Coordinates of C-alpha atoms and ligand atoms in Angstrom, one line a residue:
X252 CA 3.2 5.3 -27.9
X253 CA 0.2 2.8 -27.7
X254 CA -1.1 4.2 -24.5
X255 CA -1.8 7.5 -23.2
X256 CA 0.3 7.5 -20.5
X257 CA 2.9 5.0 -18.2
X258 CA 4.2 4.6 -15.0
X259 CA 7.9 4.1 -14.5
X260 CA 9.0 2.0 -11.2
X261 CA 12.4 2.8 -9.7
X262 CA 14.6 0.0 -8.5
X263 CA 17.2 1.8 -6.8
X264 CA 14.5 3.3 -4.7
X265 CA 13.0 0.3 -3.8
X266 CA 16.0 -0.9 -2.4
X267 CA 17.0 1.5 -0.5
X268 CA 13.5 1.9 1.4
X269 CA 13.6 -1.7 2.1
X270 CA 17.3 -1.4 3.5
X271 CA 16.3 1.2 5.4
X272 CA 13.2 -0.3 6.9
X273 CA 15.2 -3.9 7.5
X274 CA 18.1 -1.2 9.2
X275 CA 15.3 0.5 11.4
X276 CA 14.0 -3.1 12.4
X277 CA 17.0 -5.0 12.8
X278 CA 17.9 -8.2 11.7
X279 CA 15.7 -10.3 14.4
X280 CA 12.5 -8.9 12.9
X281 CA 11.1 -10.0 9.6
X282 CA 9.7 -7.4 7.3
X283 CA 6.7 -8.3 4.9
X284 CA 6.0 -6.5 2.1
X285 CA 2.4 -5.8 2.1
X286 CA 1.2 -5.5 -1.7
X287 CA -2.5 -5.6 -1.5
X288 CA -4.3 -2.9 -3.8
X289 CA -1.8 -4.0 -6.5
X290 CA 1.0 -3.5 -4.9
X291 CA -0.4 0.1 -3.8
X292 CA -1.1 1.3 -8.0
X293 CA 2.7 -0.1 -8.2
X294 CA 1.3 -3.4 -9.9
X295 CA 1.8 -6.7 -9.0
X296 CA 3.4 -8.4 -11.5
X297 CA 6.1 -5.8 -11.9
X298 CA 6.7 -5.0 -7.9
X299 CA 7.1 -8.5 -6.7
X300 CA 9.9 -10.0 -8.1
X301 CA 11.8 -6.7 -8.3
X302 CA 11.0 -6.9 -4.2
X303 CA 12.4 -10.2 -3.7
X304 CA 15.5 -8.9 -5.8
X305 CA 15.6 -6.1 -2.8
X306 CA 15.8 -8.7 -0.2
X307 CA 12.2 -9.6 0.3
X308 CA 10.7 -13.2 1.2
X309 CA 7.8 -12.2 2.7
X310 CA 4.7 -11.3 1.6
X311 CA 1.4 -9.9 2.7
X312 CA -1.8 -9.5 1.1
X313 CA -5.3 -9.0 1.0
X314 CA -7.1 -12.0 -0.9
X315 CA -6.8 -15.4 -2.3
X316 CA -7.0 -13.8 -5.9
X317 CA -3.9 -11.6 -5.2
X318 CA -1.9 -14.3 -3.7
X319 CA -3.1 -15.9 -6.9
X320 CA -1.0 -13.6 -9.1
X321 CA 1.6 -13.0 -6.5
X322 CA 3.0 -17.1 -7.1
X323 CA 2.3 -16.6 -10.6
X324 CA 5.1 -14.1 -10.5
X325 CA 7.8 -14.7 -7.8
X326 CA 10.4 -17.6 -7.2
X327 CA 10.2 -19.8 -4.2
X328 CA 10.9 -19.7 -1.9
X329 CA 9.0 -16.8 -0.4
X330 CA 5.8 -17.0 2.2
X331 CA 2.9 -15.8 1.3
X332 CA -0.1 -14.4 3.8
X333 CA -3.5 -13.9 3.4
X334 CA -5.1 -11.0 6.0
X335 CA -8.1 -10.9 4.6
X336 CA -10.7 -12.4 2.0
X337 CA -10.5 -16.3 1.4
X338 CA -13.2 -18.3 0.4
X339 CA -13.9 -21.6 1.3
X340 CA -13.4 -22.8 -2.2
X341 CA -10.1 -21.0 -1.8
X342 CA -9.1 -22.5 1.5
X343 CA -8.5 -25.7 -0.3
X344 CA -6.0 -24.2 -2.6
X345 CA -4.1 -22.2 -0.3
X346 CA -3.1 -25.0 2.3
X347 CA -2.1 -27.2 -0.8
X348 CA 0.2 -24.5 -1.3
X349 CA 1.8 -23.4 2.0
X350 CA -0.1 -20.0 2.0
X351 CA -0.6 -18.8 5.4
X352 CA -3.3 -17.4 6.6
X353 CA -5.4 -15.0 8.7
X354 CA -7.9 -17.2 11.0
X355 CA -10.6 -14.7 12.8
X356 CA -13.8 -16.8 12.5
X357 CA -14.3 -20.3 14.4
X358 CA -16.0 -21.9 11.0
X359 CA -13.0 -20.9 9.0
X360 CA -10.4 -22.9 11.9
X361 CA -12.7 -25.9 11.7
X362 CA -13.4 -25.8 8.0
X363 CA -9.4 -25.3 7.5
X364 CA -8.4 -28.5 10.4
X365 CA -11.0 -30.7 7.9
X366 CA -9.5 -30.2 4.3
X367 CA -6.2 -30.4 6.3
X368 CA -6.6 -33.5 7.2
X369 CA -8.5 -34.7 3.9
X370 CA -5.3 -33.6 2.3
X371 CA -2.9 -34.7 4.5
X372 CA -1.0 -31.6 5.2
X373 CA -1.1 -28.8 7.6
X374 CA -2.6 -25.2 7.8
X375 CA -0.6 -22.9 8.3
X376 CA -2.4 -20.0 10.7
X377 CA -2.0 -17.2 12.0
X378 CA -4.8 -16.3 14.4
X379 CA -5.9 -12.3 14.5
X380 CA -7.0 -11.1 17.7
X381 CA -9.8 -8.6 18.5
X382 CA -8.4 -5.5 20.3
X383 CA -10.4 -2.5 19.5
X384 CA -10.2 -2.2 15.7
X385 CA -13.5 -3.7 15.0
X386 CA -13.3 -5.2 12.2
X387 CA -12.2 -8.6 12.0
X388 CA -10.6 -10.8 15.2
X389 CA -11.2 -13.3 17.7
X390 CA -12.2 -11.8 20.9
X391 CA -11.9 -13.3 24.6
X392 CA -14.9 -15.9 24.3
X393 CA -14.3 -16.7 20.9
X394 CA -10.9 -17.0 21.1
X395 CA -11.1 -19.8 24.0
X396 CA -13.5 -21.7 21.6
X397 CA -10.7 -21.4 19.4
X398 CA -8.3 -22.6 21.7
X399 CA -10.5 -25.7 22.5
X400 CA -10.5 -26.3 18.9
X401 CA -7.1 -26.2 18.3
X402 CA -6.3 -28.6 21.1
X403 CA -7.9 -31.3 19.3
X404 CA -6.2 -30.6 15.9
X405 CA -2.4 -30.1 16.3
X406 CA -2.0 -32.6 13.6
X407 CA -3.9 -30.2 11.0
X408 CA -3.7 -26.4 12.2
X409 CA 0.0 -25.1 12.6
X410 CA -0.6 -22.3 14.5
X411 CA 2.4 -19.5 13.0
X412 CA 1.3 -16.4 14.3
X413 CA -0.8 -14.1 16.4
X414 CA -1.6 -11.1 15.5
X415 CA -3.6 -7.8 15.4
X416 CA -4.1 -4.9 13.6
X417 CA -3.9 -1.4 15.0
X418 CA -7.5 1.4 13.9
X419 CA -5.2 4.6 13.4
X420 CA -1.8 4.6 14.5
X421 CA -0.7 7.3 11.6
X422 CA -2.5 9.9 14.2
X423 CA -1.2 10.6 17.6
X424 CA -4.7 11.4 18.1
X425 CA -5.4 7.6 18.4
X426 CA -2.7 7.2 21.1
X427 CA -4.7 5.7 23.7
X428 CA -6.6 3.5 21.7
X429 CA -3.7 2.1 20.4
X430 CA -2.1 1.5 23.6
X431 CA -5.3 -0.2 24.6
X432 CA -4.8 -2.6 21.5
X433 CA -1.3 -3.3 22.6
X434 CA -2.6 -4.1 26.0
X435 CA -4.7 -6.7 25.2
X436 CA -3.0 -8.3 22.6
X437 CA -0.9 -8.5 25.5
X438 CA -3.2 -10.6 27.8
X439 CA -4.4 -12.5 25.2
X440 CA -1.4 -13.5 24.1
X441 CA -0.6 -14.4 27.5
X442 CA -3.4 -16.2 27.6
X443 CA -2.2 -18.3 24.9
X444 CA 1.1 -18.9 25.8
X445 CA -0.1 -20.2 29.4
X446 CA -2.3 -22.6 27.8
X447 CA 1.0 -24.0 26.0
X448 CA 1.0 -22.3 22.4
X449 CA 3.9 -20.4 21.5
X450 CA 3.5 -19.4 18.0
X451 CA 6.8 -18.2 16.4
X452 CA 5.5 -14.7 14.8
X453 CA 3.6 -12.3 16.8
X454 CA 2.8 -9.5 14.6
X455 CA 0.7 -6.4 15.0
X456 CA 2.7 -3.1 13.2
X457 CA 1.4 -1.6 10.1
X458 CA 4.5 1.2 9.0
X459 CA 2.7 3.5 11.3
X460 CA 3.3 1.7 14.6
X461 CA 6.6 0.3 13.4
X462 CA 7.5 4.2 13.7
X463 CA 5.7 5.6 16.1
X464 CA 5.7 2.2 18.8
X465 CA 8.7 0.4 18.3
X466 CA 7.2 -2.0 21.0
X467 CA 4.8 -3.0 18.6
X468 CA 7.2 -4.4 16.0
X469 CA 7.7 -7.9 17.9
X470 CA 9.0 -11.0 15.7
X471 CA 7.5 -9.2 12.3
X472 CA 6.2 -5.8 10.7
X473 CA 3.9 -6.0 7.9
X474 CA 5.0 -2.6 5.9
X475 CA 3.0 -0.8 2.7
X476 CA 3.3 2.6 2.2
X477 CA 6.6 2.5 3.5
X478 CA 8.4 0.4 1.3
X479 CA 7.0 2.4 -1.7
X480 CA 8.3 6.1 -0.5
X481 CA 6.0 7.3 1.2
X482 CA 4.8 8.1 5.0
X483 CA 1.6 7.1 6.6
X484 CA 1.1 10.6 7.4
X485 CA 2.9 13.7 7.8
X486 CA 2.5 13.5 11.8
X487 CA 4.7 10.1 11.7
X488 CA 7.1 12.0 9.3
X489 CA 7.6 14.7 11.8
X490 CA 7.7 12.1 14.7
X491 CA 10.6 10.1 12.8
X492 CA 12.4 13.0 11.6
X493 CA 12.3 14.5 15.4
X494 CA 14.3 11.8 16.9
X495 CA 16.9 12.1 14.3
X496 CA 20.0 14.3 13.6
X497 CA 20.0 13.8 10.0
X498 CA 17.1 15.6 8.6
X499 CA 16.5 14.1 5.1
X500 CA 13.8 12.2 4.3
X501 CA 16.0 8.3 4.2
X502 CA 12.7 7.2 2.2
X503 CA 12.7 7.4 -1.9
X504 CA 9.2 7.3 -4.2
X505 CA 9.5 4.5 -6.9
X506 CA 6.9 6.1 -9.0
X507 CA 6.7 8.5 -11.8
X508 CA 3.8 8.5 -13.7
X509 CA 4.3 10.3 -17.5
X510 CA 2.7 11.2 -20.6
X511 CA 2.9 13.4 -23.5
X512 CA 1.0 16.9 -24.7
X513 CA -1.5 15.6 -26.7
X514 CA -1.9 19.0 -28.4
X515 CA -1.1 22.7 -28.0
X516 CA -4.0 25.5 -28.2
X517 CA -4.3 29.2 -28.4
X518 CA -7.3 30.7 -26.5
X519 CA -7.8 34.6 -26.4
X520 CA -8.7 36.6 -22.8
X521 CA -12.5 35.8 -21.9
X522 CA -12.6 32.3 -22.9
X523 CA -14.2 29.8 -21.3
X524 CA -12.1 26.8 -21.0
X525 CA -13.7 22.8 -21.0
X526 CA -16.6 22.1 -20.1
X527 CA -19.4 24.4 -18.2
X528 CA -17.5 27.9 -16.6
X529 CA -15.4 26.7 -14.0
X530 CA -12.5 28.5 -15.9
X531 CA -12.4 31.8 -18.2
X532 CA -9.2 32.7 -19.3
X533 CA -8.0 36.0 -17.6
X534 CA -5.9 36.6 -20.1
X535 CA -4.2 35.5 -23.7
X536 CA -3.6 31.6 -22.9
X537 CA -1.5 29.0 -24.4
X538 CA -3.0 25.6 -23.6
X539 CA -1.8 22.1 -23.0
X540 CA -4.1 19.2 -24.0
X541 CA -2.6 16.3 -21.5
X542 CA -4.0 13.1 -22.3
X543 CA -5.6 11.9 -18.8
X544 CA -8.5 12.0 -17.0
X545 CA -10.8 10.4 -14.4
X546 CA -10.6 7.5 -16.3
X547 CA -7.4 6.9 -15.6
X548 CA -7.1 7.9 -11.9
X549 CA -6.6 11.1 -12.0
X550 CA -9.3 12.8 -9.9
X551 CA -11.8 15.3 -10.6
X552 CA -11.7 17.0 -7.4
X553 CA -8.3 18.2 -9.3
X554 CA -10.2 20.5 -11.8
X555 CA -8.7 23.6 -11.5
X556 CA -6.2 22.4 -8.5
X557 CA -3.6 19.9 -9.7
X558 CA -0.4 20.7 -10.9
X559 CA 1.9 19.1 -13.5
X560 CA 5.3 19.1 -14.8
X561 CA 6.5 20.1 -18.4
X562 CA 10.0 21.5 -19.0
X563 CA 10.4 21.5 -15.7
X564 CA 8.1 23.6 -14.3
X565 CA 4.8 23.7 -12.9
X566 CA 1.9 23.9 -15.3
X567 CA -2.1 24.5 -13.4
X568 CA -5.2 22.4 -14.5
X569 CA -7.5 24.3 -15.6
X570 CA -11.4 23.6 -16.3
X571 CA -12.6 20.5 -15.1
X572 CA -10.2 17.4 -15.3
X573 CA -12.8 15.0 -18.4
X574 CA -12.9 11.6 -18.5
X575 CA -9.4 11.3 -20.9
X576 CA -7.7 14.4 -21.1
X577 CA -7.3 17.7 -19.5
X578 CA -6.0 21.0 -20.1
X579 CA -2.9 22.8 -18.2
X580 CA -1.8 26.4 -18.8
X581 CA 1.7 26.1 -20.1
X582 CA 1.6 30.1 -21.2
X583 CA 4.8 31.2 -19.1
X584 CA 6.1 27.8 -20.0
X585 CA 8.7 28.6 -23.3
X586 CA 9.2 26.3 -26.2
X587 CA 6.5 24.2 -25.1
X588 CA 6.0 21.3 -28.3
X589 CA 3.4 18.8 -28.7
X590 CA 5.1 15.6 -27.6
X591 CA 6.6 17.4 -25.0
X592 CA 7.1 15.2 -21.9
X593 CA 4.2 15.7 -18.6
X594 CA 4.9 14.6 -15.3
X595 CA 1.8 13.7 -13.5
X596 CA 3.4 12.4 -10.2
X597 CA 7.0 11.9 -9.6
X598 CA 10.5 14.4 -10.4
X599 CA 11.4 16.2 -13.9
X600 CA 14.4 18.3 -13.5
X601 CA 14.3 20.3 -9.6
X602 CA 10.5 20.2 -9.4
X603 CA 8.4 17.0 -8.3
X604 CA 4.8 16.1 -7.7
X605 CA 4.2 14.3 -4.7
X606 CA 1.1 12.1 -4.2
X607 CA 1.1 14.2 -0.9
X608 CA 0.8 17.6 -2.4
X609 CA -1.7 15.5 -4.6
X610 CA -3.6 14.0 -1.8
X611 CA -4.3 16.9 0.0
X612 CA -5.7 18.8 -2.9
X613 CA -8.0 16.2 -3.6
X614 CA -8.8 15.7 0.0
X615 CA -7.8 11.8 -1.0
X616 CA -5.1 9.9 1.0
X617 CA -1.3 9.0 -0.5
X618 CA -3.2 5.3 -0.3
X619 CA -6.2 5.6 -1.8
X620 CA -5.1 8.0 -5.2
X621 CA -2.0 5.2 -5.5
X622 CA -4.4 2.0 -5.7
X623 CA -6.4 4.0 -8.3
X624 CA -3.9 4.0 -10.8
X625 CA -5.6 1.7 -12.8
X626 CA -4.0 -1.6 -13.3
X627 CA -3.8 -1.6 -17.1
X628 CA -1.6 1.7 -17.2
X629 CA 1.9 0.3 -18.5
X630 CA 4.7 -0.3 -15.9
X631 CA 8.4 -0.1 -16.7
X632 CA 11.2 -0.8 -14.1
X633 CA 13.8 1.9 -14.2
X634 CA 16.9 2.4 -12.3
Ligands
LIG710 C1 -2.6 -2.6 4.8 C2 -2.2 -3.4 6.0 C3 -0.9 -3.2 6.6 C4 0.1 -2.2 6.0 O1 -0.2 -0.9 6.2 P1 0.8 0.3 5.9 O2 0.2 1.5 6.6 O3 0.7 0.5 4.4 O4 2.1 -0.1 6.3 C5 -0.6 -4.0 7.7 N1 -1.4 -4.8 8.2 C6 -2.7 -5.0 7.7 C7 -3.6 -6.0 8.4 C8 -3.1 -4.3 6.6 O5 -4.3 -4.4 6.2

């Protein structure tokens, strides 16, 4: 094996999260697949085309350089949006090639109508709203300056969408605040329409809200974490699996993430292990040397906390997690051989490692330990 460790990508799980999420939807609501972060530590190149086998012609992401990639990889047709970073340079290249957009700043509506017209050919837009996320969005003044704008380009600006973005609905905590959003997305959209623009998507749930406020799935949900396996958070889990009879999880992970014991090592009672004393054996030890470390995404704040999988059952870190390997007590583990298969995250036999149980030991969220599986990690497609 050339690298240290790989990532495995399950098809069949993929498609049945995204028939269950086009099944909780409906067929009158679109479902993008949001793939920014590298398709959440899923990778690009390898989740893309194995969505639009799924069923998937939408696509969200994050920034000109990963719609970039993205038509490097798929067939057309598919749509692709831009939420968030696009440089002027960029703007140019996107119209050219039908990439929608995210408009939240007046320069970038009047820079877009004047390469549209030097090019002949329309931008496509979708205009995000200010509603209480603070982050990025017209708000009521500006978005009548936008309106006025528009009104004189019709011929260069096709206005697709509206939309918004909701700060926290994987907490119940944020309740009112997101009902506030909804609110005046509301008015502003009705603000909109009177004025005569009736934009064909409106579009404002993340998975969270698609869950939690059906109200706020509207002509098109922009889902993540979903589609990979995994909840927002364990409240919406809870909230989904209350209203249902069936009490199994309908979502499946796609990822398993694998290596091999490096080496094996004896280490007698008293022994510190690793660097510094964070460890000392409490007793005769057999040792597994796994070959990853915080180089590779798998945190620090695991040293002496994470689990892994070999022969089926649970092995502890222990010492500090290094930069390229770590150590895991496999001393009630029998037979254990160098070469033997470890499951960082992801199933092996009845046990599994969830990027929950993960998450929550490293204080880090299912989203932010996925996009730090680094990108040059090989990625195989399995069943
Ligand atoms: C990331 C993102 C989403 C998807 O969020 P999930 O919680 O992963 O479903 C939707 N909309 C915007 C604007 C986003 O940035």
């Amino acid at each position: 094996m050339l690298h240290s460790s790989y990532i495995e990508i399950s098809k069949s799980a993929l498609q049945n999260n995204i028939n269950f999420l086009k099944s909780e939807v409906g067929a009158s609501v679109k479902l993008s697949s949001v793939i920014k972060g590298n398709a959440y530590g899923h990778g690009i190149e390898l989740f893309a085309p194995l969505a639009q086998e799924c069923g998937i012609d939408h696509f969200s992401v994050f920034s000109a350089d990963e719609a970039h990639r993205l038509l490097q990889t798929i067939k057309m047709p598919a749509t692709v949006m831009i939420m968030g970073y696009l440089d002027n340079p960029e703007l140019e290249w996107a119209i050219q090639h039908d990439i929608e957009f995210f408009v939240f700043e007046l320069d970038r509506l009047i820079e877009a109508a004047a390469i549209a017209k030097r090019l002949g050919k329309r931008a496509k837009v979708h205009l995000e709203l200010e509603t209480g996320m603070n982050r990025t969005g017209f708000d009521k003044a500006a978005l009548e300056h936008a309106e006025s704008i528009l009104e004189g380009c019709q011929e260069q600006i096709e206005l697709i969408g509206i939309c918004t973005h909701f700060a926290g609905a994987e907490s119940l905590q944020n309740h009112e605040r997101v009902q506030k959003q909804l609110q005046l997305y509301e008015q502003q959209l009705n603000r909109l329409q009177n004025g005569g623009y009736h934009p064909k998507q409106r579009h404002t749930a993340c998975s969270a809200a698609m869950v939690s406020y059906p109200e706020t799935r509207m002509d098109m949900v922009r889902v993540g974490i979903m589609q990979y396996g995994f909840w927002p958070s364990p409240e919406i889990y809870s909230h989904y699996i209350s209203q249902h009879d069936d009490k199994k999880d309908p979502l499946r992970r796609l990822i398993n993430w694998k290596c091999r014991i490096m080496s094996l090592k004896s280490v007698p009672q008293g022994e510190y292990i690793g660097y510094g004393t964070s460890f000392q054996a409490p007793r005769d030890m057999v040792l597994a040397v796994v070959p990853v470390g915080y180089a590779w995404g798998y945190s620090r704040a695991l040293s002496n906390q994470g689990q892994v999988l070999i022969k089926g059952l649970r092995a502890a870190v222990v010492g500090t997690v290094n930069m390229n390997v770590m150590m895991v007590d496999v001393t009630n583990i029998p037979d254990v051989q160098k070469d033997d298969e470890v499951v960082l995250l992801g199933t092996q036999g009845d046990e599994s490692i969830t990027v929950a149980s993960f998450g929550e030991l490293s204080t880090q969220l299912n989203y932010e330990l996925l996009t730090r599986l680094p990108v040059n990690i090989p990625r195989y497609i399995i069943d």
